[in-house]
GROMACS .gro file of C-alpha atoms in nm:
model
  303
    1MET     CA    1  -3.014  -1.465  -6.826
    2GLY     CA    2  -3.168  -1.778  -6.981
    3PRO     CA    3  -3.398  -2.082  -6.919
    4THR     CA    4  -3.338  -2.327  -6.626
    5ALA     CA    5  -3.068  -2.572  -6.676
    6SER     CA    6  -2.889  -2.337  -6.923
    7GLY     CA    7  -2.564  -2.289  -6.725
    8LYS     CA    8  -2.635  -1.947  -6.603
    9SER     CA    9  -2.495  -1.986  -6.244
   10ALA     CA   10  -2.190  -2.174  -6.362
   11MET     CA   11  -2.103  -1.912  -6.622
   12ALA     CA   12  -2.170  -1.629  -6.367
   13LEU     CA   13  -1.898  -1.772  -6.143
   14GLU     CA   14  -1.656  -1.805  -6.431
   15ILE     CA   15  -1.715  -1.425  -6.483
   16ALA     CA   16  -1.681  -1.339  -6.122
   17ARG     CA   17  -1.350  -1.533  -6.094
   18ARG     CA   18  -1.205  -1.315  -6.381
   19PHE     CA   19  -1.373  -0.970  -6.342
   20PRO     CA   20  -1.456  -0.738  -6.042
   21VAL     CA   21  -1.821  -0.824  -6.020
   22GLU     CA   22  -2.077  -0.906  -5.774
   23ILE     CA   23  -2.355  -1.145  -5.828
   24ILE     CA   24  -2.719  -1.029  -5.790
   25ALA     CA   25  -2.966  -1.326  -5.795
   26VAL     CA   26  -3.271  -1.272  -6.015
   27ASP     CA   27  -3.462  -1.564  -5.898
   28SER     CA   28  -3.808  -1.574  -5.716
   29ALA     CA   29  -3.723  -1.911  -5.539
   30GLN     CA   30  -3.377  -1.838  -5.433
   31VAL     CA   31  -3.505  -1.556  -5.200
   32TYR     CA   32  -3.646  -1.804  -4.959
   33ARG     CA   33  -3.432  -1.944  -4.693
   34TYR     CA   34  -3.407  -2.333  -4.667
   35MET     CA   35  -3.525  -2.363  -5.019
   36ASP     CA   36  -3.170  -2.465  -5.135
   37ILE     CA   37  -3.193  -2.789  -5.336
   38GLY     CA   38  -3.493  -2.709  -5.543
   39SER     CA   39  -3.377  -2.371  -5.633
   40ALA     CA   40  -3.022  -2.462  -5.725
   41LYS     CA   41  -2.874  -2.210  -5.513
   42PRO     CA   42  -2.522  -2.183  -5.494
   43ASP     CA   43  -2.368  -2.352  -5.174
   44LYS     CA   44  -2.227  -2.193  -4.882
   45SER     CA   45  -1.863  -2.240  -4.993
   46THR     CA   46  -1.947  -2.074  -5.349
   47GLN     CA   47  -2.124  -1.775  -5.164
   48ALA     CA   48  -1.818  -1.726  -4.931
   49GLU     CA   49  -1.606  -1.720  -5.261
   50ILE     CA   50  -1.805  -1.502  -5.454
   51PRO     CA   51  -2.034  -1.208  -5.316
   52HIS     CA   52  -2.395  -1.319  -5.399
   53HIS     CA   53  -2.710  -1.096  -5.335
   54LEU     CA   54  -3.082  -1.141  -5.284
   55ILE     CA   55  -3.043  -1.487  -5.175
   56ASP     CA   56  -3.198  -1.616  -4.841
   57LEU     CA   57  -3.405  -1.283  -4.782
   58ILE     CA   58  -3.713  -1.445  -4.629
   59ASN     CA   59  -3.887  -1.750  -4.476
   60PRO     CA   60  -4.095  -1.986  -4.698
   61ASP     CA   61  -4.416  -1.860  -4.529
   62GLU     CA   62  -4.355  -1.504  -4.641
   63SER     CA   63  -4.398  -1.325  -4.969
   64TYR     CA   64  -4.170  -1.138  -5.212
   65SER     CA   65  -4.261  -0.915  -5.493
   66ALA     CA   66  -4.149  -0.791  -5.827
   67ALA     CA   67  -4.174  -0.449  -5.659
   68ARG     CA   68  -3.945  -0.523  -5.380
   69PHE     CA   69  -3.706  -0.685  -5.628
   70ARG     CA   70  -3.664  -0.371  -5.798
   71GLU     CA   71  -3.602  -0.174  -5.495
   72ASP     CA   72  -3.368  -0.409  -5.339
   73ALA     CA   73  -3.178  -0.467  -5.690
   74LEU     CA   74  -3.136  -0.113  -5.769
   75LEU     CA   75  -3.028  -0.014  -5.431
   76LEU     CA   76  -2.766  -0.313  -5.433
   77MET     CA   77  -2.652  -0.195  -5.774
   78HIS     CA   78  -2.579   0.157  -5.663
   79GLU     CA   79  -2.373   0.030  -5.365
   80ILE     CA   80  -2.177  -0.243  -5.576
   81THR     CA   81  -2.074   0.037  -5.841
   82ALA     CA   82  -1.988   0.285  -5.558
   83HIS     CA   83  -1.724   0.052  -5.447
   84GLY     CA   84  -1.568   0.023  -5.781
   85LYS     CA   85  -1.733  -0.334  -5.874
   86VAL     CA   86  -1.995  -0.419  -6.150
   87PRO     CA   87  -2.339  -0.584  -6.070
   88LEU     CA   88  -2.382  -0.906  -6.257
   89LEU     CA   89  -2.741  -1.000  -6.255
   90VAL     CA   90  -2.805  -1.367  -6.309
   91GLY     CA   91  -3.135  -1.573  -6.311
   92GLY     CA   92  -3.435  -1.690  -6.500
   93THR     CA   93  -3.723  -1.479  -6.345
   94MET     CA   94  -3.793  -1.278  -6.664
   95LEU     CA   95  -4.075  -1.078  -6.473
   96TYR     CA   96  -3.791  -0.932  -6.242
   97PHE     CA   97  -3.570  -0.844  -6.542
   98LYS     CA   98  -3.852  -0.676  -6.696
   99VAL     CA   99  -3.968  -0.462  -6.401
  100LEU     CA  100  -3.615  -0.366  -6.312
  101ARG     CA  101  -3.565  -0.210  -6.644
  102GLN     CA  102  -3.918  -0.083  -6.724
  103GLY     CA  103  -4.070   0.005  -6.397
  104LEU     CA  104  -4.409  -0.097  -6.247
  105ALA     CA  105  -4.754  -0.090  -6.389
  106MET     CA  106  -4.965   0.143  -6.164
  107LEU     CA  107  -5.175  -0.112  -6.005
  108PRO     CA  108  -5.396  -0.066  -5.683
  109ALA     CA  109  -5.253  -0.191  -5.357
  110ALA     CA  110  -5.412  -0.478  -5.199
  111ASP     CA  111  -5.750  -0.436  -5.031
  112ASP     CA  112  -5.830  -0.656  -4.740
  113ALA     CA  113  -6.202  -0.637  -4.745
  114MET     CA  114  -6.203  -0.706  -5.140
  115ARG     CA  115  -6.002  -1.001  -5.094
  116GLU     CA  116  -6.223  -1.124  -4.820
  117GLU     CA  117  -6.530  -1.090  -5.024
  118LEU     CA  118  -6.368  -1.266  -5.334
  119GLU     CA  119  -6.257  -1.543  -5.100
  120GLN     CA  120  -6.624  -1.596  -4.964
  121LEU     CA  121  -6.748  -1.594  -5.316
  122ALA     CA  122  -6.489  -1.859  -5.394
  123LEU     CA  123  -6.579  -2.083  -5.096
  124LYS     CA  124  -6.926  -2.080  -5.226
  125GLN     CA  125  -6.864  -2.097  -5.614
  126GLY     CA  126  -6.522  -2.234  -5.648
  127TRP     CA  127  -6.235  -2.072  -5.834
  128PRO     CA  128  -6.316  -2.218  -6.160
  129ALA     CA  129  -6.629  -2.011  -6.150
  130MET     CA  130  -6.432  -1.712  -6.042
  131HIS     CA  131  -6.222  -1.763  -6.344
  132ALA     CA  132  -6.515  -1.761  -6.558
  133VAL     CA  133  -6.615  -1.428  -6.424
  134LEU     CA  134  -6.272  -1.303  -6.464
  135SER     CA  135  -6.300  -1.431  -6.847
  136GLN     CA  136  -6.586  -1.194  -6.908
  137LEU     CA  137  -6.411  -0.886  -6.739
  138ASP     CA  138  -6.069  -0.947  -6.862
  139PRO     CA  139  -6.032  -1.214  -7.123
  140VAL     CA  140  -5.670  -1.154  -7.182
  141THR     CA  141  -5.539  -1.205  -6.809
  142ALA     CA  142  -5.799  -1.505  -6.782
  143GLY     CA  143  -5.631  -1.658  -7.093
  144ARG     CA  144  -5.298  -1.650  -6.908
  145ILE     CA  145  -5.434  -1.789  -6.585
  146GLN     CA  146  -5.533  -2.153  -6.485
  147PRO     CA  147  -5.901  -2.196  -6.369
  148ASN     CA  148  -5.768  -2.328  -6.047
  149ASP     CA  149  -5.489  -2.060  -5.983
  150SER     CA  150  -5.671  -1.898  -5.685
  151GLN     CA  151  -5.401  -1.625  -5.611
  152ARG     CA  152  -5.387  -1.473  -5.962
  153ILE     CA  153  -5.760  -1.502  -6.013
  154GLN     CA  154  -5.805  -1.312  -5.690
  155ARG     CA  155  -5.562  -1.034  -5.775
  156ALA     CA  156  -5.707  -1.004  -6.136
  157LEU     CA  157  -6.049  -0.963  -5.994
  158GLU     CA  158  -5.950  -0.739  -5.731
  159VAL     CA  159  -5.796  -0.503  -5.969
  160CYS     CA  160  -6.087  -0.504  -6.201
  161TYR     CA  161  -6.328  -0.440  -5.922
  162LEU     CA  162  -6.099  -0.160  -5.759
  163THR     CA  163  -6.029   0.021  -6.088
  164GLY     CA  164  -6.291  -0.053  -6.331
  165LYS     CA  165  -6.058  -0.160  -6.576
  166PRO     CA  166  -5.899  -0.500  -6.690
  167MET     CA  167  -5.549  -0.581  -6.511
  168SER     CA  168  -5.425  -0.642  -6.879
  169GLU     CA  169  -5.505  -0.293  -6.969
  170MET     CA  170  -5.323  -0.152  -6.666
  171LEU     CA  171  -5.001  -0.362  -6.696
  172GLY     CA  172  -4.974  -0.217  -7.060
  173GLN     CA  173  -4.960   0.140  -6.890
  174GLN     CA  174  -4.602   0.117  -6.720
  175GLN     CA  175  -4.495   0.353  -6.498
  176ASN     CA  176  -4.261   0.612  -6.662
  177THR     CA  177  -3.914   0.564  -6.506
  178SER     CA  178  -3.548   0.594  -6.579
  179PHE     CA  179  -3.296   0.314  -6.534
  180PRO     CA  180  -2.970   0.466  -6.442
  181PHE     CA  181  -2.743   0.200  -6.576
  182ARG     CA  182  -2.576   0.088  -6.915
  183VAL     CA  183  -2.654  -0.261  -6.965
  184PHE     CA  184  -2.533  -0.556  -7.146
  185ASN     CA  185  -2.782  -0.832  -7.187
  186ILE     CA  186  -2.629  -1.192  -7.229
  187ALA     CA  187  -2.867  -1.465  -7.305
  188LEU     CA  188  -2.790  -1.824  -7.289
  189LEU     CA  189  -3.037  -2.007  -7.543
  190PRO     CA  190  -3.002  -2.375  -7.638
  191SER     CA  191  -2.938  -2.474  -8.016
  192GLU     CA  192  -3.155  -2.780  -7.950
  193ARG     CA  193  -3.440  -2.786  -7.741
  194GLY     CA  194  -3.430  -3.143  -7.672
  195VAL     CA  195  -3.090  -3.136  -7.535
  196LEU     CA  196  -3.186  -2.857  -7.282
  197HIS     CA  197  -3.491  -3.100  -7.182
  198GLU     CA  198  -3.256  -3.398  -7.130
  199HIS     CA  199  -3.045  -3.150  -6.912
  200ILE     CA  200  -3.358  -3.053  -6.723
  201SER     CA  201  -3.433  -3.420  -6.658
  202GLN     CA  202  -3.116  -3.510  -6.537
  203ARG     CA  203  -3.088  -3.214  -6.295
  204PHE     CA  204  -3.437  -3.274  -6.152
  205SER     CA  205  -3.325  -3.652  -6.075
  206VAL     CA  206  -3.007  -3.509  -5.909
  207MET     CA  207  -3.211  -3.257  -5.703
  208LEU     CA  208  -3.413  -3.590  -5.580
  209GLU     CA  209  -3.106  -3.786  -5.500
  210ALA     CA  210  -2.992  -3.478  -5.309
  211GLY     CA  211  -3.264  -3.482  -5.080
  212LEU     CA  212  -3.542  -3.242  -5.228
  213VAL     CA  213  -3.816  -3.453  -5.081
  214ASP     CA  214  -3.658  -3.431  -4.733
  215GLU     CA  215  -3.600  -3.050  -4.785
  216VAL     CA  216  -3.968  -3.003  -4.856
  217ARG     CA  217  -4.080  -3.206  -4.565
  218THR     CA  218  -3.864  -3.014  -4.327
  219ILE     CA  219  -4.000  -2.674  -4.453
  220ARG     CA  220  -4.357  -2.796  -4.407
  221GLU     CA  221  -4.290  -2.911  -4.042
  222GLN     CA  222  -4.118  -2.594  -3.961
  223PHE     CA  223  -4.344  -2.323  -4.126
  224ASN     CA  224  -4.706  -2.297  -4.172
  225VAL     CA  225  -4.696  -2.344  -4.545
  226SER     CA  226  -4.961  -2.491  -4.781
  227GLY     CA  227  -4.945  -2.575  -5.143
  228ASP     CA  228  -5.092  -2.245  -5.262
  229MET     CA  229  -4.843  -2.044  -5.109
  230PRO     CA  230  -4.589  -1.849  -5.328
  231SER     CA  231  -4.281  -2.034  -5.202
  232MET     CA  232  -4.434  -2.383  -5.227
  233ARG     CA  233  -4.570  -2.295  -5.591
  234CYS     CA  234  -4.224  -2.288  -5.727
  235VAL     CA  235  -4.152  -2.557  -5.991
  236GLY     CA  236  -4.042  -2.877  -5.829
  237TYR     CA  237  -4.165  -2.777  -5.459
  238ARG     CA  238  -4.532  -2.779  -5.581
  239GLN     CA  239  -4.500  -3.157  -5.706
  240VAL     CA  240  -4.316  -3.260  -5.398
  241CYS     CA  241  -4.598  -3.115  -5.203
  242MET     CA  242  -4.851  -3.320  -5.391
  243TYR     CA  243  -4.648  -3.633  -5.342
  244LEU     CA  244  -4.610  -3.569  -4.955
  245ASP     CA  245  -4.994  -3.512  -4.947
  246ASN     CA  246  -5.029  -3.863  -5.108
  247GLU     CA  247  -5.195  -3.710  -5.409
  248ILE     CA  248  -4.928  -3.879  -5.637
  249ASP     CA  249  -4.666  -4.143  -5.611
  250LEU     CA  250  -4.295  -4.107  -5.633
  251GLU     CA  251  -4.267  -4.165  -6.015
  252ARG     CA  252  -4.550  -3.963  -6.097
  253MET     CA  253  -4.401  -3.682  -5.892
  254ARG     CA  254  -4.084  -3.705  -6.095
  255GLU     CA  255  -4.260  -3.683  -6.429
  256MET     CA  256  -4.479  -3.403  -6.320
  257GLY     CA  257  -4.174  -3.227  -6.176
  258VAL     CA  258  -3.985  -3.258  -6.510
  259PHE     CA  259  -4.269  -3.163  -6.721
  260ALA     CA  260  -4.341  -2.842  -6.524
  261THR     CA  261  -3.957  -2.737  -6.547
  262ARG     CA  262  -3.965  -2.779  -6.927
  263GLN     CA  263  -4.288  -2.571  -6.938
  264LEU     CA  264  -4.120  -2.320  -6.739
  265ALA     CA  265  -3.801  -2.327  -6.969
  266LYS     CA  266  -4.059  -2.280  -7.274
  267ARG     CA  267  -4.203  -1.966  -7.092
  268GLN     CA  268  -3.849  -1.831  -7.028
  269LEU     CA  269  -3.755  -1.879  -7.384
  270THR     CA  270  -4.059  -1.688  -7.505
  271TRP     CA  271  -3.957  -1.385  -7.278
  272LEU     CA  272  -3.627  -1.385  -7.403
  273ARG     CA  273  -3.720  -1.373  -7.790
  274SER     CA  274  -3.938  -1.095  -7.718
  275MET     CA  275  -3.666  -0.896  -7.567
  276ASN     CA  276  -3.438  -0.648  -7.757
  277GLU     CA  277  -3.093  -0.590  -7.734
  278LEU     CA  278  -2.978  -0.940  -7.631
  279ARG     CA  279  -2.631  -1.087  -7.718
  280VAL     CA  280  -2.730  -1.441  -7.763
  281PHE     CA  281  -2.513  -1.758  -7.699
  282ASP     CA  282  -2.560  -2.105  -7.749
  283CYS     CA  283  -2.552  -2.252  -7.386
  284LEU     CA  284  -2.467  -2.606  -7.551
  285ASP     CA  285  -2.156  -2.485  -7.732
  286GLU     CA  286  -1.827  -2.626  -7.599
  287GLN     CA  287  -1.677  -2.278  -7.653
  288LEU     CA  288  -1.946  -2.092  -7.435
  289SER     CA  289  -1.709  -1.981  -7.176
  290SER     CA  290  -1.430  -1.833  -7.407
  291GLN     CA  291  -1.693  -1.677  -7.621
  292ILE     CA  292  -1.876  -1.489  -7.335
  293LEU     CA  293  -1.520  -1.385  -7.171
  294ARG     CA  294  -1.407  -1.246  -7.504
  295PHE     CA  295  -1.730  -1.064  -7.539
  296ILE     CA  296  -1.699  -0.900  -7.209
  297GLN     CA  297  -1.333  -0.800  -7.298
  298GLU     CA  298  -1.422  -0.655  -7.616
  299LYS     CA  299  -1.712  -0.426  -7.456
  300ARG     CA  300  -1.446  -0.286  -7.234
  301ILE     CA  301  -1.698  -0.305  -6.938
  302PHE     CA  302  -1.412  -0.296  -6.677
  303SER     CA  303  -1.184  -0.062  -6.842
   0.00000   0.00000   0.00000
């Protein structure tokens, strides 16, 4: 695990070429078909060489949840171990890692009638006003959500009204669940944040040169997606949507895409620093590969 542009995928391939593993992607963008460039999805030849799972599961106009990830990942982990290999989970969607290990909070299921009522209120008052209501009911959750983040505001209010409790309180009451695997947590963290930022900038430029704008344009033509849908809210895709909607120019789109990716990396690093039992490696170290391979050998994971 590690922040975006830390070299997780490349390192995973090195491990897979040396040890009997199958890769499970822990990535909320790679689950979408056709979203290849912006999600840094491994190409078809790489996937043919090394088994990858939880990639290309759904179309961009569909939704995928942390709950479904946990169910899918656990099933795969049992299948992979059953035929004598080791699951190698690789990605940067930290919520998925947390839910996999700790289980899910007991939140109520979506309520269509409540959601319709909230949407009608938002049409009249606007989502910033709805955010102000959430700030009174659940200030902790409201502090984590932008005033125009309609999807998250709606869900947080829905939970408040259905349960009479703040969502932040309920998220603190995780479902008691066991995790039936021994885990080694390998984290790739940068020794210099500025170097990681430069890698992010370079990678976003490469994505644009590889055809990211055309990729998003094709998705929008093929599927009924809007900028507020989960797939198009992914970093990079949101900014390209704004460009295609003539809200920003090409240079501004690039600047915003790089900034959003850096903010994502910052959030990922915050998650990682709060986690226990991590074996941390400097993703900028020239000896990174040999260090991680030696760590794996010393742990006798495959003996």
